[in-house]
mmCIF file of C-alpha atoms in Angstrom:
data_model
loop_
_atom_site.group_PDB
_atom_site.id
_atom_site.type_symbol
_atom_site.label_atom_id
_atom_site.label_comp_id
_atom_site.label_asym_id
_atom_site.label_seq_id
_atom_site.Cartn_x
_atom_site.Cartn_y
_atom_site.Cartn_z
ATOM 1 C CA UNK A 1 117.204 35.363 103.913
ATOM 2 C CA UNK A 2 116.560 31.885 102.797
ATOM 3 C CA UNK A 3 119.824 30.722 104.391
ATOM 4 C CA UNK A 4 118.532 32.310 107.979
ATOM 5 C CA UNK A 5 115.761 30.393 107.626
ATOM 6 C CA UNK A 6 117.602 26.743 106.587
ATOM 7 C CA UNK A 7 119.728 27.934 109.890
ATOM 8 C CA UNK A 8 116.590 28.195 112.343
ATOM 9 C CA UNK A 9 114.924 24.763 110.548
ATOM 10 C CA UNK A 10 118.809 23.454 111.123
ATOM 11 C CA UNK A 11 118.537 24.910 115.238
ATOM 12 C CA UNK A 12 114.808 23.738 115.713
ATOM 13 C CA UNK A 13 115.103 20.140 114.395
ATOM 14 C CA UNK A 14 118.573 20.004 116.931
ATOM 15 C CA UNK A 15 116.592 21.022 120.059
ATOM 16 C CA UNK A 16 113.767 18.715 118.887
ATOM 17 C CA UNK A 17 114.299 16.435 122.072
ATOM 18 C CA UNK A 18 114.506 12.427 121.782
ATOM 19 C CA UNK A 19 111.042 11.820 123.240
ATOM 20 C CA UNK A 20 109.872 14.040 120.663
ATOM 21 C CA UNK A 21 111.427 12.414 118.083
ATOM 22 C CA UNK A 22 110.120 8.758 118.803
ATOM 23 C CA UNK A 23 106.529 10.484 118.848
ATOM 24 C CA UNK A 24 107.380 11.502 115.512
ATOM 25 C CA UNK A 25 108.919 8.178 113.914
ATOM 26 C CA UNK A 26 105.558 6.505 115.943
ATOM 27 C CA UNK A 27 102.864 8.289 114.595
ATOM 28 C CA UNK A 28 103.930 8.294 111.042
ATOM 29 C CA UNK A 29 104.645 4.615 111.284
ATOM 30 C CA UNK A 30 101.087 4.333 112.567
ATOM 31 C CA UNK A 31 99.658 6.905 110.011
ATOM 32 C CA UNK A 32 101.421 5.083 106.788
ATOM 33 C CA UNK A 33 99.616 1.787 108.252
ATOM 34 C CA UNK A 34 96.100 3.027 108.554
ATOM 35 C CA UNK A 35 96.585 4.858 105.040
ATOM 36 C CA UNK A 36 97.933 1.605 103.404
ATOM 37 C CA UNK A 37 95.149 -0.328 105.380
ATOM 38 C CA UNK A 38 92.523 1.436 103.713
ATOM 39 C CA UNK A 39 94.228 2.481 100.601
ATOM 40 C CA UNK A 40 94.778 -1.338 99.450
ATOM 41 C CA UNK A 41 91.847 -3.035 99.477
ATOM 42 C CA UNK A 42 90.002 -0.668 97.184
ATOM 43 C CA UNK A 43 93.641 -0.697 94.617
ATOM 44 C CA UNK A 44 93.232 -4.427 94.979
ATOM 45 C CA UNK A 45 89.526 -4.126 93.234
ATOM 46 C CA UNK A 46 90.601 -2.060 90.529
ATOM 47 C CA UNK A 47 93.928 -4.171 89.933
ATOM 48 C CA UNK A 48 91.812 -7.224 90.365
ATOM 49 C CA UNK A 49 88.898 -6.328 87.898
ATOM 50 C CA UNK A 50 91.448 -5.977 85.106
ATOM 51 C CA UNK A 51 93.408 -9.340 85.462
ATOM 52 C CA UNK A 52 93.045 -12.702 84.866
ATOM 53 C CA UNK A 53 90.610 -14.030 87.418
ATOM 54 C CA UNK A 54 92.260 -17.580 88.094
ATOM 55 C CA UNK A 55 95.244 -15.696 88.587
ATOM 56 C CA UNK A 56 93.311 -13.330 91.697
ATOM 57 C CA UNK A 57 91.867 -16.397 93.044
ATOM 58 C CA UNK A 58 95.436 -18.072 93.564
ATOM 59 C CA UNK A 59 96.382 -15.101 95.351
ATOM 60 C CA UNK A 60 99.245 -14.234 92.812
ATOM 61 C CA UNK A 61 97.846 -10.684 92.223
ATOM 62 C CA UNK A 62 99.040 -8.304 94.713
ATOM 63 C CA UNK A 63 100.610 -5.021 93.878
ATOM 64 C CA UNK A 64 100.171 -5.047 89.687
ATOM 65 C CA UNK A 65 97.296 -6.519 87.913
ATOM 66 C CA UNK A 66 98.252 -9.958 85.674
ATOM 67 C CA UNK A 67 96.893 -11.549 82.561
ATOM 68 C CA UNK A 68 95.733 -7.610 81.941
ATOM 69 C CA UNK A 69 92.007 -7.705 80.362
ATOM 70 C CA UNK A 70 88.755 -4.999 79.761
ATOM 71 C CA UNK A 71 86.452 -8.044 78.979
ATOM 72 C CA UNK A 72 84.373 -7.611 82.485
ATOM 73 C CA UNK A 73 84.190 -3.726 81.170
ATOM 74 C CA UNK A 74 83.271 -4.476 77.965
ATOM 75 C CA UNK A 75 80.328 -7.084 79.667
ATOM 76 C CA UNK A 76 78.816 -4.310 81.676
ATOM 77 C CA UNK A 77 79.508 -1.039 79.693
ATOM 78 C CA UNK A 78 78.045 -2.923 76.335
ATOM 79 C CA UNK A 79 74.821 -4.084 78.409
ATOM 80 C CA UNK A 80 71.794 -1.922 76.541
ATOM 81 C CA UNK A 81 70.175 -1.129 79.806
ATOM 82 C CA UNK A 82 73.737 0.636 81.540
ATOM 83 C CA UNK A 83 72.900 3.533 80.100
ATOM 84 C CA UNK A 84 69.497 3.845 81.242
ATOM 85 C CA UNK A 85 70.631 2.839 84.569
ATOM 86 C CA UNK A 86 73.626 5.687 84.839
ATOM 87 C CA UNK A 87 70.852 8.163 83.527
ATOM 88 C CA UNK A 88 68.459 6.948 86.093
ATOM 89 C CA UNK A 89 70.997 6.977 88.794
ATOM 90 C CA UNK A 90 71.951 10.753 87.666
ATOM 91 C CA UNK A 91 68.238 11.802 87.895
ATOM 92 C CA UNK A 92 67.699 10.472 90.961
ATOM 93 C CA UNK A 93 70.704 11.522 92.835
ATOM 94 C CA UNK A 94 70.280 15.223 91.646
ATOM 95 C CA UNK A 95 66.693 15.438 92.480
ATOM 96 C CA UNK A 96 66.760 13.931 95.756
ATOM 97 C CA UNK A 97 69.754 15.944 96.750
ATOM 98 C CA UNK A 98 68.377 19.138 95.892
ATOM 99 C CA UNK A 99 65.275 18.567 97.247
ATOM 100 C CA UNK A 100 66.739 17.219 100.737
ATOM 101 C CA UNK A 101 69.631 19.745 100.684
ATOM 102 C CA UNK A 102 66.344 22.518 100.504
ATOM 103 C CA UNK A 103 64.694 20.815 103.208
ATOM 104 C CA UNK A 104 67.281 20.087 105.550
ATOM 105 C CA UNK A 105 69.089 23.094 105.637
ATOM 106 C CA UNK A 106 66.115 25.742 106.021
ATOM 107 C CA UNK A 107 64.462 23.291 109.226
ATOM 108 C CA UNK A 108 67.907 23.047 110.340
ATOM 109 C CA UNK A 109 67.994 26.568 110.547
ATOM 110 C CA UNK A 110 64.111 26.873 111.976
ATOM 111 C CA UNK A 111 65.301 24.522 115.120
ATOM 112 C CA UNK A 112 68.327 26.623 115.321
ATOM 113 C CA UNK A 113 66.344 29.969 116.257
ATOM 114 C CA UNK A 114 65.503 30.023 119.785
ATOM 115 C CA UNK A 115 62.166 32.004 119.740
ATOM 116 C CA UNK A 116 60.647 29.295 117.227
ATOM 117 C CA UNK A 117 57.544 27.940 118.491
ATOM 118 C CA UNK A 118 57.627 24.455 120.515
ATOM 119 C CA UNK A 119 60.792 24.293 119.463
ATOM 120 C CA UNK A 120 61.873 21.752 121.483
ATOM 121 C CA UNK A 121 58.664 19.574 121.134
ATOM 122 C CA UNK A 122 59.653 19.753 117.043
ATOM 123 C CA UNK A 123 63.844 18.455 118.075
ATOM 124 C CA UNK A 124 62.378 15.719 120.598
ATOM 125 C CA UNK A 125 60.056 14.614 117.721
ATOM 126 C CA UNK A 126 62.403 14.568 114.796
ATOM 127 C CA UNK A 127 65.040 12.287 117.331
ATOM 128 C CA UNK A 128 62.026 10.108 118.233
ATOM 129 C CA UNK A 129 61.468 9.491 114.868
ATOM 130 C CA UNK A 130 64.835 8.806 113.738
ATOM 131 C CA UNK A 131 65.307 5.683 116.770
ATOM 132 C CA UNK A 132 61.215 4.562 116.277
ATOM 133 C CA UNK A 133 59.768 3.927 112.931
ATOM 134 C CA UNK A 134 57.058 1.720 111.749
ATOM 135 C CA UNK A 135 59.034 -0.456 109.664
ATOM 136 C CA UNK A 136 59.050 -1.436 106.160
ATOM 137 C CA UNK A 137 55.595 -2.078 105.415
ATOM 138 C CA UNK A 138 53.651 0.799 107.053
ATOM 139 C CA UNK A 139 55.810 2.674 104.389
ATOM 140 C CA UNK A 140 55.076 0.226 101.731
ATOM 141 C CA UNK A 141 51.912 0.829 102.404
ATOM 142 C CA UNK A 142 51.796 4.805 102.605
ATOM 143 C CA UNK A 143 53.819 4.463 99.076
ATOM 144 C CA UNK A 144 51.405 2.564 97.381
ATOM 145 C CA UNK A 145 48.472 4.570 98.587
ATOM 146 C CA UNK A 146 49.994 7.558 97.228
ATOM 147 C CA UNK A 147 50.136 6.267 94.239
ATOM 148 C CA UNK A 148 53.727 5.876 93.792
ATOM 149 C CA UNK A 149 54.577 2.936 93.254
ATOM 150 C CA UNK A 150 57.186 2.017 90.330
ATOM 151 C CA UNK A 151 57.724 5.617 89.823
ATOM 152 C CA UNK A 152 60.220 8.051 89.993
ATOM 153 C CA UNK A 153 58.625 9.677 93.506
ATOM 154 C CA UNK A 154 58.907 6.173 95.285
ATOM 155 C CA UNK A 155 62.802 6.599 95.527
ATOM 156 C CA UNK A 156 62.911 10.263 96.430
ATOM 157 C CA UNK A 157 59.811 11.418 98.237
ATOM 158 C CA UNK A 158 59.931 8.712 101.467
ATOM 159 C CA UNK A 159 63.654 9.340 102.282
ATOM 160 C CA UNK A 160 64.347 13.078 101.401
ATOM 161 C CA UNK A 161 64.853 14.036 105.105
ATOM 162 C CA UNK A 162 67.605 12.556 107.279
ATOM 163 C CA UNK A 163 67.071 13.091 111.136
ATOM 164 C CA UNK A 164 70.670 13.336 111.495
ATOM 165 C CA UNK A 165 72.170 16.116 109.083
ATOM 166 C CA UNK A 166 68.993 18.437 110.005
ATOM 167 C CA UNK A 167 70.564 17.914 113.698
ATOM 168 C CA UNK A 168 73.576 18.711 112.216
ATOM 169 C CA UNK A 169 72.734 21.574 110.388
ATOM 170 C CA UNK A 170 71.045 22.713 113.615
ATOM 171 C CA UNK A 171 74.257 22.542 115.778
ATOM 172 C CA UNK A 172 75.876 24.749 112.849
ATOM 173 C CA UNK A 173 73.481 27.819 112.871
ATOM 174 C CA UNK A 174 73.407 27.838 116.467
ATOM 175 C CA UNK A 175 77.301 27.423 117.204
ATOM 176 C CA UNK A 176 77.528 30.275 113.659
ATOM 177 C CA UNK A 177 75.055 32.587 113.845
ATOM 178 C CA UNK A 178 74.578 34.598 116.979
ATOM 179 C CA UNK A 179 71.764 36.823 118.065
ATOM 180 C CA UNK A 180 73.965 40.086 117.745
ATOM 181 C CA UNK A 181 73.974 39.440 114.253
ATOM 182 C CA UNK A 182 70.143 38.525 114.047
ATOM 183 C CA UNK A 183 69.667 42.164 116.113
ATOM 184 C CA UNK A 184 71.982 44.195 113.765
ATOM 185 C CA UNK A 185 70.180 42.255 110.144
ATOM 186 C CA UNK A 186 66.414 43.458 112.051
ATOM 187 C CA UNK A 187 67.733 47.289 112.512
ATOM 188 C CA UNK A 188 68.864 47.238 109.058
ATOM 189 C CA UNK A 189 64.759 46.159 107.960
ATOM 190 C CA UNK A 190 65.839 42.626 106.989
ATOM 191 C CA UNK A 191 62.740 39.916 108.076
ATOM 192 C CA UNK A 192 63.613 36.344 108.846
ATOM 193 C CA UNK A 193 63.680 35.478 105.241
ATOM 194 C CA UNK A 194 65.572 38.208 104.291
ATOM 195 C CA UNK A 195 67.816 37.193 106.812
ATOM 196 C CA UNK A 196 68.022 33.083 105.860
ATOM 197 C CA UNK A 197 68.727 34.056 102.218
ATOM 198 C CA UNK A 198 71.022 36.983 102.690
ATOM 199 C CA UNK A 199 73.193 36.581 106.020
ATOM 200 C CA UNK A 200 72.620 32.923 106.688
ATOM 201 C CA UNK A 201 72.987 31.090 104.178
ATOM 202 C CA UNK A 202 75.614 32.839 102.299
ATOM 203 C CA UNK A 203 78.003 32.218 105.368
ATOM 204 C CA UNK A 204 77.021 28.329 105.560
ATOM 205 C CA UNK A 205 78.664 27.343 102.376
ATOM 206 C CA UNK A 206 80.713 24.851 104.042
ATOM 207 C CA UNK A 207 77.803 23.354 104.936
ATOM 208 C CA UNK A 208 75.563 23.711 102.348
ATOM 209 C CA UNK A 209 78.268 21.412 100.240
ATOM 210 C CA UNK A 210 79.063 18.886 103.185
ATOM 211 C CA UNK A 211 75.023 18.218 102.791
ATOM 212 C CA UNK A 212 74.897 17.781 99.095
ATOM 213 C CA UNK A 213 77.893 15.623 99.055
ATOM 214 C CA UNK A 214 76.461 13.205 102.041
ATOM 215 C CA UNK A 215 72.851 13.221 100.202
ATOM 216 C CA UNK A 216 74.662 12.687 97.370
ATOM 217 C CA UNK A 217 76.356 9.868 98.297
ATOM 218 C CA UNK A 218 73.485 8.026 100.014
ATOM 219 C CA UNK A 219 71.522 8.607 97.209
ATOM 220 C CA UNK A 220 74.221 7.074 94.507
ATOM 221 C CA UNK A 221 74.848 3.975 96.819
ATOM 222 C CA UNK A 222 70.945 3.294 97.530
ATOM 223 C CA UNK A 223 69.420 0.274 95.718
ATOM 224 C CA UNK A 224 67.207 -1.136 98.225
ATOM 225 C CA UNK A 225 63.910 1.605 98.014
ATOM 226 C CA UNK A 226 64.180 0.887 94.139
ATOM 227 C CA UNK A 227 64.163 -3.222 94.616
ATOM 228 C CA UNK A 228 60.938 -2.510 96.752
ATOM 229 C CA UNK A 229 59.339 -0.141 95.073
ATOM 230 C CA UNK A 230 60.253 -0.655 91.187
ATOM 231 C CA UNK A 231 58.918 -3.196 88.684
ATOM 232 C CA UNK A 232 59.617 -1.524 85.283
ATOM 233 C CA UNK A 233 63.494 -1.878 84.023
ATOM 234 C CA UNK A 234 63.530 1.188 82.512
ATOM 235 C CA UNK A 235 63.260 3.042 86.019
ATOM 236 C CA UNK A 236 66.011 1.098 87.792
ATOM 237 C CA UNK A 237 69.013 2.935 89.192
ATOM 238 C CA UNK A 238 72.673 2.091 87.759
ATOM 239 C CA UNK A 239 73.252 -0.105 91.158
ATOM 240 C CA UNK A 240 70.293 -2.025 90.150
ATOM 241 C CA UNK A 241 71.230 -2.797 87.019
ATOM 242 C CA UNK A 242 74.801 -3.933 88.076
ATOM 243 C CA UNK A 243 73.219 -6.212 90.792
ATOM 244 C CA UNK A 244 70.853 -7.920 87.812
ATOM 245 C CA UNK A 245 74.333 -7.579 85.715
ATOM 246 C CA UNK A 246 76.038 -9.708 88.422
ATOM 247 C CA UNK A 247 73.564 -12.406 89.260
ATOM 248 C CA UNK A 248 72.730 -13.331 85.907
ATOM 249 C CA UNK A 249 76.507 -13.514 84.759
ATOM 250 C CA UNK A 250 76.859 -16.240 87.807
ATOM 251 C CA UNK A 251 73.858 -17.723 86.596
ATOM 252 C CA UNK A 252 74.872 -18.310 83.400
ATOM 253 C CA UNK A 253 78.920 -19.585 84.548
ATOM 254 C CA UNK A 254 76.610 -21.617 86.876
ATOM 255 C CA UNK A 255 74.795 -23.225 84.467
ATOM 256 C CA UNK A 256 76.403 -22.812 80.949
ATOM 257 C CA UNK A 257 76.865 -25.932 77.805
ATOM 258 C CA UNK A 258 78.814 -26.140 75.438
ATOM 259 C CA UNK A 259 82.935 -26.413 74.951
ATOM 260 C CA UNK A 260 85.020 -26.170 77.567
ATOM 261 C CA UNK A 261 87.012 -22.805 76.553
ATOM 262 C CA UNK A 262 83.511 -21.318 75.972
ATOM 263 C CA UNK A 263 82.719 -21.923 79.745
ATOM 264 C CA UNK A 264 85.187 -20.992 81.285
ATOM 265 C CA UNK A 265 85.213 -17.616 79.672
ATOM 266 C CA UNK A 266 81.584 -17.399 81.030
ATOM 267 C CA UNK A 267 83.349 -18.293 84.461
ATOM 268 C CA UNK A 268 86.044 -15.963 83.906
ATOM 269 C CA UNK A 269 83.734 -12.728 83.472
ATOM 270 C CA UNK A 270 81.627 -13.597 86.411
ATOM 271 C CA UNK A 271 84.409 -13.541 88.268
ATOM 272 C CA UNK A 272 85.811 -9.920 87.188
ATOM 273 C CA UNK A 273 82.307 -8.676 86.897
ATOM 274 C CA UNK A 274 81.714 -8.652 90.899
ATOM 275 C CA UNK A 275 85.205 -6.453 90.761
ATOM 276 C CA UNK A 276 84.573 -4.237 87.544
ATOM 277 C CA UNK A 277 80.787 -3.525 89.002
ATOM 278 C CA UNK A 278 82.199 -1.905 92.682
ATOM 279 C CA UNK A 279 84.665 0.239 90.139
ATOM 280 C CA UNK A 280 82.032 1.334 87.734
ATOM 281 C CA UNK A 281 79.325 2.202 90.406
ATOM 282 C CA UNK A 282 82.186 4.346 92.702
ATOM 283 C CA UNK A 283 83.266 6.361 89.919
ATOM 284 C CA UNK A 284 80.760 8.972 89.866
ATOM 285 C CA UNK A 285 81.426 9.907 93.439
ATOM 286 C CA UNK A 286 85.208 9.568 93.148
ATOM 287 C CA UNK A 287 84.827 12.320 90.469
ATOM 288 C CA UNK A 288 82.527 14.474 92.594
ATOM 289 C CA UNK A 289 84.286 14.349 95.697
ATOM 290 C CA UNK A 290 87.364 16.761 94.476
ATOM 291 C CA UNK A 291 85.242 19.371 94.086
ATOM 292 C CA UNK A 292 84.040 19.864 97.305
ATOM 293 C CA UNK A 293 87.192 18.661 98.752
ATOM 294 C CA UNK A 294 87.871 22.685 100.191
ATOM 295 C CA UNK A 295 85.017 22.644 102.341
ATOM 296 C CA UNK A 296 85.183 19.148 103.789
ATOM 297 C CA UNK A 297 87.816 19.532 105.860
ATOM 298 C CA UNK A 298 85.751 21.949 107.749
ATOM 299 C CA UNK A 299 82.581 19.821 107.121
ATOM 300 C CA UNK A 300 83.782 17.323 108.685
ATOM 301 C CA UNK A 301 83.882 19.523 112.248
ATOM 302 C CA UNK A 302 80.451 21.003 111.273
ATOM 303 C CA UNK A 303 78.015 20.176 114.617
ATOM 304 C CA UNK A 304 81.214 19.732 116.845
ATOM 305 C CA UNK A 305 81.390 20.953 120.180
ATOM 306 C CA UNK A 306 83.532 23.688 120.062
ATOM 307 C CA UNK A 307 86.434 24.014 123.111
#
């Protein structure tokens, strides 16, 4: 059996014509060069925040790291206030994710049914919204009225909606669930919440883990809402931390005394610092993303139009 089969691989690849073949040879040329395009630059940090920073500078590191060193890890992880930061970060990535994941998906899922109420008034205002804001400080100001300023509510409660994946989720349960299926849950005695819970969401999986892992993300990555909004250290995200982390280990290369081996050692870990940072801050999501690596492949066509 297994020899019939080398024999039709054998016949196939032989009537594979020559056309074909240059395709072939072409497109995994072109596919090894986009993958090593986008591959490198993020080896090059991690290579580049364990080596010896005059050594990066002159351009001498390039595939393996050189002059191998943990001191820029050592500099950040041993910083009193990392911790605080990571936890921070943590709490405030899982909060606002579940919290926008139970928004978003539910309205997404409202807009999708076609004998909601002004439904299209409630789609033409979310998109208005998402191209027309006020800016900045009318949600400065809204913030601090509410009373949540330098707290934990400052970071999550203004952003928890994104225009954009409750369109998305929209264009799912529309292209997904179809009114035959609505009919046949409503015969059986199920309501509309019966029928979110039970049918709905249960078949939206896919979905469901595409949205935590983009809220996720945007969450994790976000510093700017706490730089506005936070005064008190102890509430800073980890990216905040990394940022003050950075600036003051320039500051200090920038303007240390003393002996010359002394300062340039202060040089050296502001140097590997602005690498070390990027590696410590994507870790967290590098980690998450294998486990909902089964359902983004189909994520990633979620709100597509469908041939």
């Amino acid at each position: 059996m297994k020899k019939r089969v080398n024999v039709a691989s054998a016949e196939k690849r032989r009537k594979a014509s020559r056309p074909d073949r240059i395709f072939d040879v072409t497109n995994t040329v072109i596919m090894v060069i986009v993958f090593l395009i986008i591959v490198y630059p993020l080896y090059f940090v991690v290579i580049a925040s364990v080596s010896d920073p005059n050594l990066v500078n002159s351009g001498k590191v390039i595939l393996l790291p050189k002059g191998f060193n943990l001191d820029a890890y050592i500099h950040i992880l041993t910083n009193k206030n990392i911790l605080t930061g990571f936890a921070n970060s943590v709490l405030y990535t899982l909060v606002w994710t579940v919290l926008a994941v139970a928004i978003t998906v539910p309205a997404g899922y409202a807009l999708s049914r076609k004998d909601l109420p002004c439904r299209k008034f409630c789609t033409l205002f979310f998109v208005f919204v998402m191209y027309f804001q006020g800016g900045l400080i009318p949600i400065y100001l809204v913030v601090k009225d509410l009373k949540l300023l330098d707290s934990m509510w400052a970071i999550i409660l203004p952003t928890c909606l994104s225009v954009y994946n409750l369109i998305v989720c929209r264009t799912f349960f529309e292209g997904t669930l179809s009114e035959e299926l609505l009919d046949a849950a409503r015969v059986d005695g199920a309501n509309n919440l019966k029928f979110f819970f039970k049918i709905a969401l249960p078949l939206s999986k896919a979905l469901v883990a595409i949205m935590v892992l983009f809220y996720a993300i945007q969450q994790w990555n976000s510093y700017f809402d706490a730089m506005i909004y936070l005064n008190s250290k102890e509430l800073f995200p980890l990216q905040l931390v990394l940022k003050d982390i950075l600036i003051q280990a320039q500051m200090n290369s920038s303007g240390a005394f003393g002996d010359a081996e002394s300062v340039a050692a202060m040089q050296r870990i502001a140097e590997l610092v602005k690498y070390s940072s990027i590696v410590v801050a994507s870790l967290p999501m590098l980690i998450l993303y294998p486990f909902v690596q089964k359902y983004f492949v189909k994520g990633i066509m979620i709100g597509s139009v469908k041939g």
